[in-house]
PDB file of C-alpha atoms in Angstrom:
ATOM      1  CA  MET J1182      89.370 105.323 141.170  1.00 89.00           C
ATOM      2  CA  LEU J1183      88.645 108.614 141.309  1.00 87.00           C
ATOM      3  CA  ASN J1184      85.362 109.042 139.372  1.00 85.00           C
ATOM      4  CA  ALA J1185      83.611 105.860 138.899  1.00 88.00           C
ATOM      5  CA  PRO J1186      81.773 104.070 141.281  1.00 93.00           C
ATOM      6  CA  THR J1187      83.936 101.524 143.543  1.00 93.00           C
ATOM      7  CA  ARG J1188      82.756  98.277 141.910  1.00 94.00           C
ATOM      8  CA  VAL J1189      83.664  99.684 137.967  1.00 91.00           C
ATOM      9  CA  TYR J1190      87.273 100.229 139.827  1.00 91.00           C
ATOM     10  CA  ASN J1191      87.455  96.839 141.782  1.00 91.00           C
ATOM     11  CA  ASN J1192      85.855  94.899 138.087  1.00 91.00           C
ATOM     12  CA  MET J1193      88.183  97.031 135.930  1.00 90.00           C
ATOM     13  CA  THR J1194      91.187  95.691 133.812  1.00 93.00           C
ATOM     14  CA  TYR J1195      93.524  98.207 132.295  1.00 94.00           C
ATOM     15  CA  ILE J1196      96.078  96.498 129.220  1.00 95.00           C
ATOM     16  CA  SER J1197      98.598  98.762 127.416  1.00 96.00           C
ATOM     17  CA  VAL J1198     100.005  97.421 124.585  1.00 97.00           C
ATOM     18  CA  GLU J1199     103.178  99.314 123.913  1.00 96.00           C
ATOM     19  CA  ILE J1200     105.759  98.350 121.765  1.00 95.00           C
ATOM     20  CA  SER J1201     108.271  99.668 122.491  1.00 95.00           C
ATOM     21  CA  PRO J1202     110.365  98.002 125.786  1.00 96.00           C
ATOM     22  CA  SER J1203     111.637 101.391 127.431  1.00 97.00           C
ATOM     23  CA  LEU J1204     108.175 102.888 127.369  1.00 96.00           C
ATOM     24  CA  ALA J1205     106.571  99.814 128.428  1.00 95.00           C
ATOM     25  CA  GLU J1206     108.972 100.256 131.495  1.00 96.00           C
ATOM     26  CA  ILE J1207     108.189 103.487 131.962  1.00 96.00           C
ATOM     27  CA  GLN J1208     104.305 103.103 132.180  1.00 94.00           C
ATOM     28  CA  ARG J1209     104.740 100.027 134.105  1.00 93.00           C
ATOM     29  CA  GLN J1210     106.712 102.507 137.039  1.00 93.00           C
ATOM     30  CA  THR J1211     103.992 105.527 136.386  1.00 94.00           C
ATOM     31  CA  VAL J1212     101.041 103.248 136.974  1.00 93.00           C
ATOM     32  CA  GLY J1213     102.776 101.376 139.821  1.00 90.00           C
ATOM     33  CA  GLU J1214     103.165 104.654 141.769  1.00 92.00           C
ATOM     34  CA  VAL J1215      99.203 103.949 143.370  1.00 90.00           C
ATOM     35  CA  ARG J1216      99.889 100.315 144.684  1.00 87.00           C
ATOM     36  CA  THR J1217      96.500  99.201 144.238  1.00 89.00           C
ATOM     37  CA  HIS J1218      96.284  99.734 140.547  1.00 92.00           C
ATOM     38  CA  LEU J1219      99.202  97.229 139.844  1.00 90.00           C
ATOM     39  CA  SER J1220      96.418  94.016 140.359  1.00 91.00           C
ATOM     40  CA  LYS J1221      94.178  95.771 137.406  1.00 93.00           C
ATOM     41  CA  PHE J1222      97.097  97.142 135.113  1.00 94.00           C
ATOM     42  CA  ARG J1223      99.344  95.612 133.162  1.00 94.00           C
ATOM     43  CA  VAL J1224     101.472  96.334 129.920  1.00 95.00           C
ATOM     44  CA  GLU J1225     102.425  93.993 127.273  1.00 96.00           C
ATOM     45  CA  CYS J1226     105.181  94.631 125.095  1.00 96.00           C
ATOM     46  CA  ARG J1227     104.237  93.765 121.779  1.00 97.00           C
ATOM     47  CA  ASP J1228     103.113  95.158 118.082  1.00 97.00           C
ATOM     48  CA  ALA J1229      99.437  95.449 118.735  1.00 97.00           C
ATOM     49  CA  ALA J1230      98.873  94.924 114.868  1.00 97.00           C
ATOM     50  CA  ASP J1231      99.955  91.497 114.639  1.00 97.00           C
ATOM     51  CA  ARG J1232      97.048  89.360 115.242  1.00 96.00           C
ATOM     52  CA  SER J1233      99.317  86.354 116.871  1.00 96.00           C
ATOM     53  CA  GLY J1234      99.640  88.300 119.975  1.00 96.00           C
ATOM     54  CA  TRP J1235      96.227  88.660 120.821  1.00 96.00           C
ATOM     55  CA  GLY J1236      95.125  85.200 121.693  1.00 95.00           C
ATOM     56  CA  ASP J1237      91.398  83.762 121.348  1.00 96.00           C
ATOM     57  CA  VAL J1238      88.825  86.512 120.314  1.00 96.00           C
ATOM     58  CA  ASP J1239      87.525  88.323 123.174  1.00 95.00           C
ATOM     59  CA  GLN J1240      83.570  88.582 123.335  1.00 93.00           C
ATOM     60  CA  GLN J1241      83.722  90.754 126.336  1.00 92.00           C
ATOM     61  CA  PRO J1242      82.921  94.558 125.787  1.00 93.00           C
ATOM     62  CA  CYS J1243      85.735  96.574 125.997  1.00 95.00           C
ATOM     63  CA  TRP J1244      87.293  99.693 125.270  1.00 96.00           C
ATOM     64  CA  VAL J1245      89.994 100.799 122.811  1.00 98.00           C
ATOM     65  CA  ILE J1246      91.801 104.005 123.448  1.00 98.00           C
ATOM     66  CA  MET J1247      94.415 105.410 120.775  1.00 97.00           C
ATOM     67  CA  LEU J1248      95.655 109.138 121.507  1.00 96.00           C
ATOM     68  CA  GLU J1249      97.891 110.014 118.494  1.00 95.00           C
ATOM     69  CA  VAL J1250      98.761 106.425 117.343  1.00 96.00           C
ATOM     70  CA  LEU J1251      97.605 106.689 113.927  1.00 97.00           C
ATOM     71  CA  ASP J1252      99.710 109.770 113.236  1.00 96.00           C
ATOM     72  CA  ASN J1253     102.574 107.560 113.725  1.00 93.00           C
ATOM     73  CA  LEU J1254     101.385 103.986 111.721  1.00 96.00           C
ATOM     74  CA  PRO J1255     102.914 103.256 108.373  1.00 95.00           C
ATOM     75  CA  HIS J1256     101.499 104.282 105.353  1.00 97.00           C
ATOM     76  CA  ASP J1257     101.743 103.494 101.659  1.00 98.00           C
ATOM     77  CA  LEU J1258     102.317 106.020  98.608  1.00 98.00           C
ATOM     78  CA  ILE J1259     100.447 105.059  95.599  1.00 97.00           C
ATOM     79  CA  TYR J1260     100.638 107.164  92.130  1.00 97.00           C
ATOM     80  CA  SER J1261      98.888 107.798  88.963  1.00 94.00           C
ATOM     81  CA  GLU J1262      99.563 109.552  85.919  1.00 91.00           C
ATOM     82  CA  ASN J1263      96.628 111.626  85.413  1.00 88.00           C
ATOM     83  CA  GLN J1264      92.727 112.369  87.048  1.00 78.00           C
ATOM     84  CA  VAL J1265      91.415 108.857  85.432  1.00 83.00           C
ATOM     85  CA  SER J1266      94.622 106.778  85.425  1.00 90.00           C
ATOM     86  CA  PRO J1267      94.564 103.780  87.465  1.00 92.00           C
ATOM     87  CA  TRP J1268      96.528 103.807  90.675  1.00 96.00           C
ATOM     88  CA  MET J1269     100.015 102.181  90.762  1.00 97.00           C
ATOM     89  CA  GLU J1270     102.260 101.145  93.764  1.00 97.00           C
ATOM     90  CA  VAL J1271     105.158 103.430  94.465  1.00 97.00           C
ATOM     91  CA  TRP J1272     108.179 101.331  95.625  1.00 95.00           C
ATOM     92  CA  VAL J1273     111.595 102.875  96.756  1.00 92.00           C
ATOM     93  CA  GLY J1274     114.897 101.700  95.282  1.00 89.00           C
ATOM     94  CA  LYS J1275     118.903 102.882  95.131  1.00 82.00           C
ATOM     95  CA  LYS J1276     120.080 103.552  91.711  1.00 75.00           C
ATOM     96  CA  HIS J1277     122.777 101.901  90.091  1.00 74.00           C
ATOM     97  CA  ASP J1278     126.044 102.469  91.474  1.00 67.00           C
ATOM     98  CA  ARG J1279     124.835 105.139  93.777  1.00 72.00           C
ATOM     99  CA  GLU J1280     123.767 106.004  97.296  1.00 76.00           C
ATOM    100  CA  THR J1281     120.200 108.017  96.085  1.00 82.00           C
ATOM    101  CA  HIS J1282     117.041 106.604  96.193  1.00 85.00           C
ATOM    102  CA  SER J1283     114.267 107.042  93.819  1.00 89.00           C
ATOM    103  CA  GLU J1284     110.455 105.815  93.138  1.00 93.00           C
ATOM    104  CA  LEU J1285     109.649 103.225  90.686  1.00 94.00           C
ATOM    105  CA  PHE J1286     105.760 102.578  89.635  1.00 95.00           C
ATOM    106  CA  LYS J1287     104.340  99.292  89.556  1.00 96.00           C
ATOM    107  CA  PRO J1288     100.664  97.964  89.592  1.00 97.00           C
ATOM    108  CA  LEU J1289      98.928  97.119  92.538  1.00 97.00           C
ATOM    109  CA  GLN J1290      99.796  93.946  93.690  1.00 96.00           C
ATOM    110  CA  ASP J1291      99.993  94.248  97.512  1.00 97.00           C
ATOM    111  CA  SER J1292      96.732  93.138  99.127  1.00 96.00           C
ATOM    112  CA  LEU J1293      96.386  95.313 102.029  1.00 97.00           C
ATOM    113  CA  ILE J1294      96.990  98.805  99.254  1.00 97.00           C
ATOM    114  CA  THR J1295      94.607  97.255  97.187  1.00 96.00           C
ATOM    115  CA  ARG J1296      91.764  97.068 100.088  1.00 96.00           C
ATOM    116  CA  CYS J1297      92.774 100.273 101.233  1.00 96.00           C
ATOM    117  CA  VAL J1298      92.551 101.765  97.389  1.00 96.00           C
ATOM    118  CA  GLU J1299      88.595 100.063  97.256  1.00 95.00           C
ATOM    119  CA  ILE J1300      87.421 101.698 100.754  1.00 95.00           C
ATOM    120  CA  MET J1301      89.128 104.739  99.498  1.00 93.00           C
ATOM    121  CA  ASP J1302      87.045 104.373  96.216  1.00 89.00           C
ATOM    122  CA  TRP J1303      84.145 103.324  97.136  1.00 82.00           C
ATOM    123  CA  GLU J1304      81.556 105.967  96.649  1.00 68.00           C
ATOM    124  CA  LYS J1305      82.948 106.470  93.014  1.00 66.00           C
ATOM    125  CA  ASP J1306      82.647 102.873  92.916  1.00 55.00           C
ATOM    126  CA  HIS J1307      79.133 103.266  93.780  1.00 52.00           C
ATOM    127  CA  SER J1308      77.639 106.160  92.252  1.00 52.00           C
ATOM    128  CA  ASN J1309      75.328 106.413  89.413  1.00 51.00           C
ATOM    129  CA  GLN J1310      77.594 108.484  86.859  1.00 53.00           C
ATOM    130  CA  SER J1311      76.223 108.548  83.367  1.00 53.00           C
ATOM    131  CA  GLY J1312      78.800 107.246  80.495  1.00 57.00           C
ATOM    132  CA  SER J1313      78.959 110.740  79.352  1.00 58.00           C
ATOM    133  CA  VAL J1314      80.401 112.369  82.676  1.00 55.00           C
ATOM    134  CA  SER J1315      82.654 109.432  82.568  1.00 56.00           C
ATOM    135  CA  MET J1316      84.285 110.265  78.424  1.00 61.00           C
ATOM    136  CA  ALA J1317      84.209 113.984  79.601  1.00 55.00           C
ATOM    137  CA  ARG J1318      86.429 113.284  82.791  1.00 57.00           C
ATOM    138  CA  SER J1319      88.767 111.289  80.357  1.00 57.00           C
ATOM    139  CA  ILE J1320      88.906 113.945  77.713  1.00 58.00           C
ATOM    140  CA  TRP J1321      89.838 116.531  80.148  1.00 51.00           C
ATOM    141  CA  SER J1322      92.760 114.303  81.514  1.00 58.00           C
ATOM    142  CA  LYS J1323      94.034 113.418  78.369  1.00 60.00           C
ATOM    143  CA  VAL J1324      94.041 117.484  77.545  1.00 55.00           C
ATOM    144  CA  PHE J1325      95.318 118.964  81.101  1.00 59.00           C
ATOM    145  CA  PRO J1326      96.590 115.774  82.674  1.00 67.00           C
ATOM    146  CA  LYS J1327      97.076 115.877  86.512  1.00 85.00           C
ATOM    147  CA  PRO J1328      99.608 113.325  88.289  1.00 90.00           C
ATOM    148  CA  ARG J1329      97.915 112.169  91.587  1.00 93.00           C
ATOM    149  CA  ARG J1330      99.860 111.013  94.546  1.00 96.00           C
ATOM    150  CA  CYS J1331      97.978 109.818  97.491  1.00 96.00           C
ATOM    151  CA  TRP J1332      99.293 108.227 100.705  1.00 97.00           C
ATOM    152  CA  LEU J1333      97.123 105.658 102.306  1.00 98.00           C
ATOM    153  CA  PRO J1334      96.770 104.623 106.109  1.00 98.00           C
ATOM    154  CA  THR J1335      97.315 100.948 105.360  1.00 98.00           C
ATOM    155  CA  GLY J1336      98.858 100.860 108.671  1.00 98.00           C
ATOM    156  CA  CYS J1337      95.569 101.946 110.257  1.00 98.00           C
ATOM    157  CA  LEU J1338      93.570  99.624 108.085  1.00 98.00           C
ATOM    158  CA  ARG J1339      95.705  96.585 109.179  1.00 98.00           C
ATOM    159  CA  LEU J1340      95.668  97.433 112.673  1.00 98.00           C
ATOM    160  CA  LEU J1341      91.530  98.216 112.513  1.00 98.00           C
ATOM    161  CA  GLU J1342      91.413  94.697 110.685  1.00 97.00           C
ATOM    162  CA  VAL J1343      93.077  92.541 113.591  1.00 98.00           C
ATOM    163  CA  LEU J1344      91.709  94.820 116.449  1.00 98.00           C
ATOM    164  CA  HIS J1345      87.616  94.048 115.023  1.00 96.00           C
ATOM    165  CA  GLY J1346      88.520  90.327 114.417  1.00 96.00           C
ATOM    166  CA  VAL J1347      89.982  89.913 118.194  1.00 97.00           C
ATOM    167  CA  LEU J1348      87.808  92.378 120.044  1.00 96.00           C
ATOM    168  CA  PRO J1349      84.462  92.164 118.293  1.00 94.00           C
ATOM    169  CA  LYS J1350      82.394  94.269 121.127  1.00 94.00           C
ATOM    170  CA  MET J1351      84.874  97.260 121.557  1.00 96.00           C
ATOM    171  CA  SER J1352      84.093 100.545 121.594  1.00 96.00           C
ATOM    172  CA  LEU J1353      87.109 102.902 120.288  1.00 98.00           C
ATOM    173  CA  ILE J1354      88.168 106.271 121.251  1.00 98.00           C
ATOM    174  CA  ALA J1355      90.321 107.959 118.775  1.00 98.00           C
ATOM    175  CA  SER J1356      92.016 111.203 118.623  1.00 97.00           C
ATOM    176  CA  ASP J1357      94.811 112.515 116.304  1.00 97.00           C
ATOM    177  CA  PHE J1358      95.824 115.340 114.043  1.00 97.00           C
ATOM    178  CA  SER J1359      93.158 116.039 111.334  1.00 97.00           C
ATOM    179  CA  TYR J1360      95.410 118.124 109.171  1.00 94.00           C
ATOM    180  CA  LEU J1361      99.099 119.433 109.435  1.00 93.00           C
ATOM    181  CA  PRO J1362     100.634 123.100 108.647  1.00 90.00           C
ATOM    182  CA  ASP J1363     103.733 123.362 106.721  1.00 88.00           C
ATOM    183  CA  VAL J1364     103.760 120.478 104.917  1.00 93.00           C
ATOM    184  CA  ARG J1365     105.911 120.531 101.773  1.00 93.00           C
ATOM    185  CA  ILE J1366     105.596 116.924 100.512  1.00 95.00           C
ATOM    186  CA  PRO J1367     102.808 116.800  97.876  1.00 93.00           C
ATOM    187  CA  GLY J1368      99.814 114.403  97.457  1.00 95.00           C
ATOM    188  CA  GLU J1369      96.856 114.047  99.577  1.00 95.00           C
ATOM    189  CA  ARG J1370      97.467 113.073 103.099  1.00 96.00           C
ATOM    190  CA  ALA J1371     101.466 113.332 102.900  1.00 96.00           C
ATOM    191  CA  PRO J1372     103.028 113.401 106.020  1.00 96.00           C
ATOM    192  CA  LEU J1373     105.313 116.376 108.013  1.00 95.00           C
ATOM    193  CA  VAL J1374     108.532 115.128 107.880  1.00 94.00           C
ATOM    194  CA  SER J1375     111.097 117.026 110.304  1.00 92.00           C
ATOM    195  CA  THR J1376     114.399 116.944 111.956  1.00 90.00           C
ATOM    196  CA  LYS J1377     116.027 119.054 114.602  1.00 85.00           C
ATOM    197  CA  LYS J1378     119.295 120.691 113.943  1.00 83.00           C
ATOM    198  CA  ASN J1379     120.964 122.770 116.161  1.00 84.00           C
ATOM    199  CA  GLY J1380     117.903 123.118 118.182  1.00 83.00           C
ATOM    200  CA  SER J1381     115.556 124.435 115.341  1.00 87.00           C
ATOM    201  CA  SER J1382     113.256 122.283 113.289  1.00 86.00           C
ATOM    202  CA  LEU J1383     114.165 121.371 109.567  1.00 88.00           C
ATOM    203  CA  ASP J1384     111.334 119.999 107.849  1.00 91.00           C
ATOM    204  CA  TYR J1385     112.295 117.838 104.220  1.00 91.00           C
ATOM    205  CA  GLY J1386     110.610 118.630 100.983  1.00 92.00           C
ATOM    206  CA  SER J1387     110.665 114.734 100.201  1.00 92.00           C
ATOM    207  CA  TYR J1388     110.692 111.409 102.270  1.00 91.00           C
ATOM    208  CA  LEU J1389     113.331 110.567 100.309  1.00 89.00           C
ATOM    209  CA  ASP J1390     115.841 112.936 101.922  1.00 85.00           C
ATOM    210  CA  ALA J1391     114.802 111.734 105.523  1.00 81.00           C
ATOM    211  CA  LYS J1392     117.398 109.698 107.234  1.00 76.00           C
ATOM    212  CA  GLY J1393     117.983 108.916 110.574  1.00 75.00           C
ATOM    213  CA  ASP J1394     116.158 110.912 113.525  1.00 79.00           C
ATOM    214  CA  ALA J1395     114.092 112.628 111.343  1.00 88.00           C
ATOM    215  CA  ASP J1396     110.340 112.510 112.653  1.00 90.00           C
ATOM    216  CA  ILE J1397     107.175 111.342 110.359  1.00 91.00           C
ATOM    217  CA  PHE J1398     103.737 112.227 111.377  1.00 91.00           C
ATOM    218  CA  PHE J1399     100.882 111.561 109.287  1.00 97.00           C
ATOM    219  CA  PRO J1400      97.674 113.923 109.209  1.00 97.00           C
ATOM    220  CA  THR J1401      94.150 111.630 109.577  1.00 98.00           C
ATOM    221  CA  ASP J1402      91.226 111.242 107.601  1.00 97.00           C
ATOM    222  CA  PHE J1403      88.581 111.016 109.726  1.00 97.00           C
ATOM    223  CA  TRP J1404      85.882 110.689 106.697  1.00 96.00           C
ATOM    224  CA  LEU J1405      88.191 107.758 105.479  1.00 97.00           C
ATOM    225  CA  LEU J1406      89.323 106.269 109.193  1.00 97.00           C
ATOM    226  CA  GLU J1407      84.839 105.805 109.256  1.00 96.00           C
ATOM    227  CA  ARG J1408      84.808 104.012 106.196  1.00 96.00           C
ATOM    228  CA  ILE J1409      87.778 101.598 107.545  1.00 97.00           C
ATOM    229  CA  ASP J1410      85.783 101.186 110.508  1.00 97.00           C
ATOM    230  CA  HIS J1411      82.854 100.096 108.789  1.00 95.00           C
ATOM    231  CA  TYR J1412      85.072  98.015 106.361  1.00 95.00           C
ATOM    232  CA  CYS J1413      86.712  96.165 109.088  1.00 95.00           C
ATOM    233  CA  SER J1414      83.101  95.411 111.012  1.00 93.00           C
ATOM    234  CA  GLY J1415      81.813  94.116 107.923  1.00 90.00           C
ATOM    235  CA  GLN J1416      79.106  96.831 107.318  1.00 85.00           C
ATOM    236  CA  LEU J1417      80.728  98.038 104.452  1.00 81.00           C
ATOM    237  CA  LYS J1418      81.104  96.085 101.621  1.00 74.00           C
ATOM    238  CA  MET J1419      83.016  96.606  98.687  1.00 67.00           C
ATOM    239  CA  HIS J1420      81.460  95.860  95.191  1.00 55.00           C
ATOM    240  CA  LYS J1421      83.961  92.687  94.818  1.00 60.00           C
ATOM    241  CA  ASP J1422      82.618  90.853  98.627  1.00 61.00           C
ATOM    242  CA  ASN J1423      79.602  88.489  97.187  1.00 57.00           C
ATOM    243  CA  SER J1424      79.397  86.948 100.380  1.00 58.00           C
ATOM    244  CA  SER J1425      76.035  86.510 102.796  1.00 51.00           C
ATOM    245  CA  LYS J1426      77.512  87.102 105.895  1.00 55.00           C
ATOM    246  CA  GLN J1427      77.036  90.430 107.331  1.00 61.00           C
ATOM    247  CA  GLY J1428      78.756  92.533 109.652  1.00 65.00           C
ATOM    248  CA  LYS J1429      78.184  94.474 112.914  1.00 72.00           C
ATOM    249  CA  LYS J1430      76.339  98.301 112.521  1.00 84.00           C
ATOM    250  CA  ARG J1431      78.600 100.739 114.681  1.00 92.00           C
ATOM    251  CA  ARG J1432      77.373 104.337 115.609  1.00 94.00           C
ATOM    252  CA  THR J1433      80.326 106.839 114.725  1.00 96.00           C
ATOM    253  CA  ILE J1434      80.907 110.182 115.291  1.00 96.00           C
ATOM    254  CA  THR J1435      83.563 112.661 114.401  1.00 97.00           C
ATOM    255  CA  LEU J1436      84.180 115.612 116.868  1.00 97.00           C
ATOM    256  CA  ASP J1437      86.380 119.008 117.209  1.00 96.00           C
ATOM    257  CA  THR J1438      88.592 118.290 120.026  1.00 95.00           C
ATOM    258  CA  SER J1439      86.783 121.379 121.754  1.00 94.00           C
ATOM    259  CA  SER J1440      83.555 119.916 121.043  1.00 95.00           C
ATOM    260  CA  PHE J1441      84.548 116.541 122.832  1.00 95.00           C
ATOM    261  CA  MET J1442      86.226 118.352 125.520  1.00 93.00           C
ATOM    262  CA  GLU J1443      83.027 120.418 126.145  1.00 92.00           C
ATOM    263  CA  GLU J1444      81.115 117.211 126.526  1.00 92.00           C
ATOM    264  CA  PHE J1445      83.265 115.002 128.511  1.00 90.00           C
ATOM    265  CA  GLY J1446      86.362 117.287 130.106  1.00 88.00           C
ATOM    266  CA  LEU J1447      86.358 119.604 132.702  1.00 88.00           C
ATOM    267  CA  PRO J1448      86.336 122.819 131.050  1.00 90.00           C
ATOM    268  CA  THR J1449      85.714 124.918 133.545  1.00 90.00           C
ATOM    269  CA  LYS J1450      88.798 123.614 135.808  1.00 90.00           C
ATOM    270  CA  THR J1451      90.865 124.800 133.097  1.00 90.00           C
ATOM    271  CA  ARG J1452      89.841 128.424 132.045  1.00 92.00           C
ATOM    272  CA  THR J1453      92.255 130.952 132.887  1.00 93.00           C
ATOM    273  CA  LYS J1454      91.375 134.173 134.445  1.00 91.00           C
ATOM    274  CA  ASP J1455      91.490 136.039 131.032  1.00 93.00           C
ATOM    275  CA  GLY J1456      89.147 133.887 129.881  1.00 92.00           C
ATOM    276  CA  TYR J1457      91.407 131.830 127.838  1.00 94.00           C
ATOM    277  CA  ASN J1458      90.935 128.071 127.899  1.00 93.00           C
ATOM    278  CA  PRO J1459      93.639 125.419 126.566  1.00 90.00           C
ATOM    279  CA  LEU J1460      91.290 122.550 126.533  1.00 88.00           C
ATOM    280  CA  LEU J1461      88.969 124.608 124.373  1.00 91.00           C
ATOM    281  CA  ASP J1462      91.538 127.021 122.336  1.00 91.00           C
ATOM    282  CA  ASP J1463      94.526 125.129 121.654  1.00 90.00           C
ATOM    283  CA  PHE J1464      94.604 121.707 119.214  1.00 88.00           C
ATOM    284  CA  LYS J1465      92.420 123.301 116.815  1.00 92.00           C
ATOM    285  CA  ASN J1466      94.088 120.749 113.729  1.00 94.00           C
ATOM    286  CA  THR J1467      92.918 117.550 115.983  1.00 96.00           C
ATOM    287  CA  LYS J1468      89.748 115.375 116.483  1.00 97.00           C
ATOM    288  CA  PHE J1469      87.980 112.820 117.902  1.00 97.00           C
ATOM    289  CA  TYR J1470      86.360 109.720 116.333  1.00 98.00           C
ATOM    290  CA  LEU J1471      84.512 107.617 118.732  1.00 97.00           C
ATOM    291  CA  SER J1472      82.607 104.227 117.845  1.00 97.00           C
ATOM    292  CA  VAL J1473      80.417 101.748 119.360  1.00 96.00           C
ATOM    293  CA  PRO J1474      78.792  98.836 118.505  1.00 93.00           C
ATOM    294  CA  THR J1475      74.800  99.022 118.304  1.00 86.00           C
ATOM    295  CA  HIS J1476      73.960  95.282 117.662  1.00 64.00           C
ATOM    296  CA  ASN J1477      74.737  92.172 116.007  1.00 50.00           C
ATOM    297  CA  ILE J1478      72.868  91.470 112.935  1.00 48.00           C
ATOM    298  CA  LYS J1479      72.658  87.217 112.607  1.00 46.00           C
TER     299      LYS J1479
END
């Protein structure tokens, strides 16, 4: 209303998909403070990753904005005994006659986890690695075995599969943490798990110890996010995909938050007298991911 031409404001619709009923009500009240907004805004209290809540496919162009959404989505943990052994799913179960939990390792069987692993290992599967290199890696892993643990953004994959399916012409803006400091939990893309006790933060060394009111959030691997985005649009083909259907090409870019704000924000209005600018100088561990469609290939 303040910055766009009147015709844009009059023709726009803003939809908030919020899974929390209490937060959905706060959003209604906040936006409703400007009365003219109410006819252009609505809150849908549901899970955005649930395909059934979206209805029919919408072919109209739109923007999807996700600010600090990815770090709270579900992740799955996989494990490998060494550098070349196959990945296994990590399950959590209770020990017999005990209240403590322990990890169980099982072969990959969940289809969402399997797709995510294929996307993550896509470059390795398509590389022209020689047999001698593969043999050297195998020998090295036996002499110096190094177990691997990896957290997969399966919640992100599920969400983007749904969004690309129901909003094929969407443009996407996502912003989140690219890394998290002082993470004690082992594994690639491991989460920060913490709670507050007596006003002080306590970080856990194991997610198995986190019960009740612990906060759990994950760093976003923006390289992998781009791969997932291209996979969900159909642009990135897995080696097992023999279909002739071609996907939709997308133009993507990842920017540091300071670069994004310099380009699209108003940094001159947030600069302090001593030259410090929180819009540019803070949030060093966050990035923006932009993804827009180019054209459809028939």
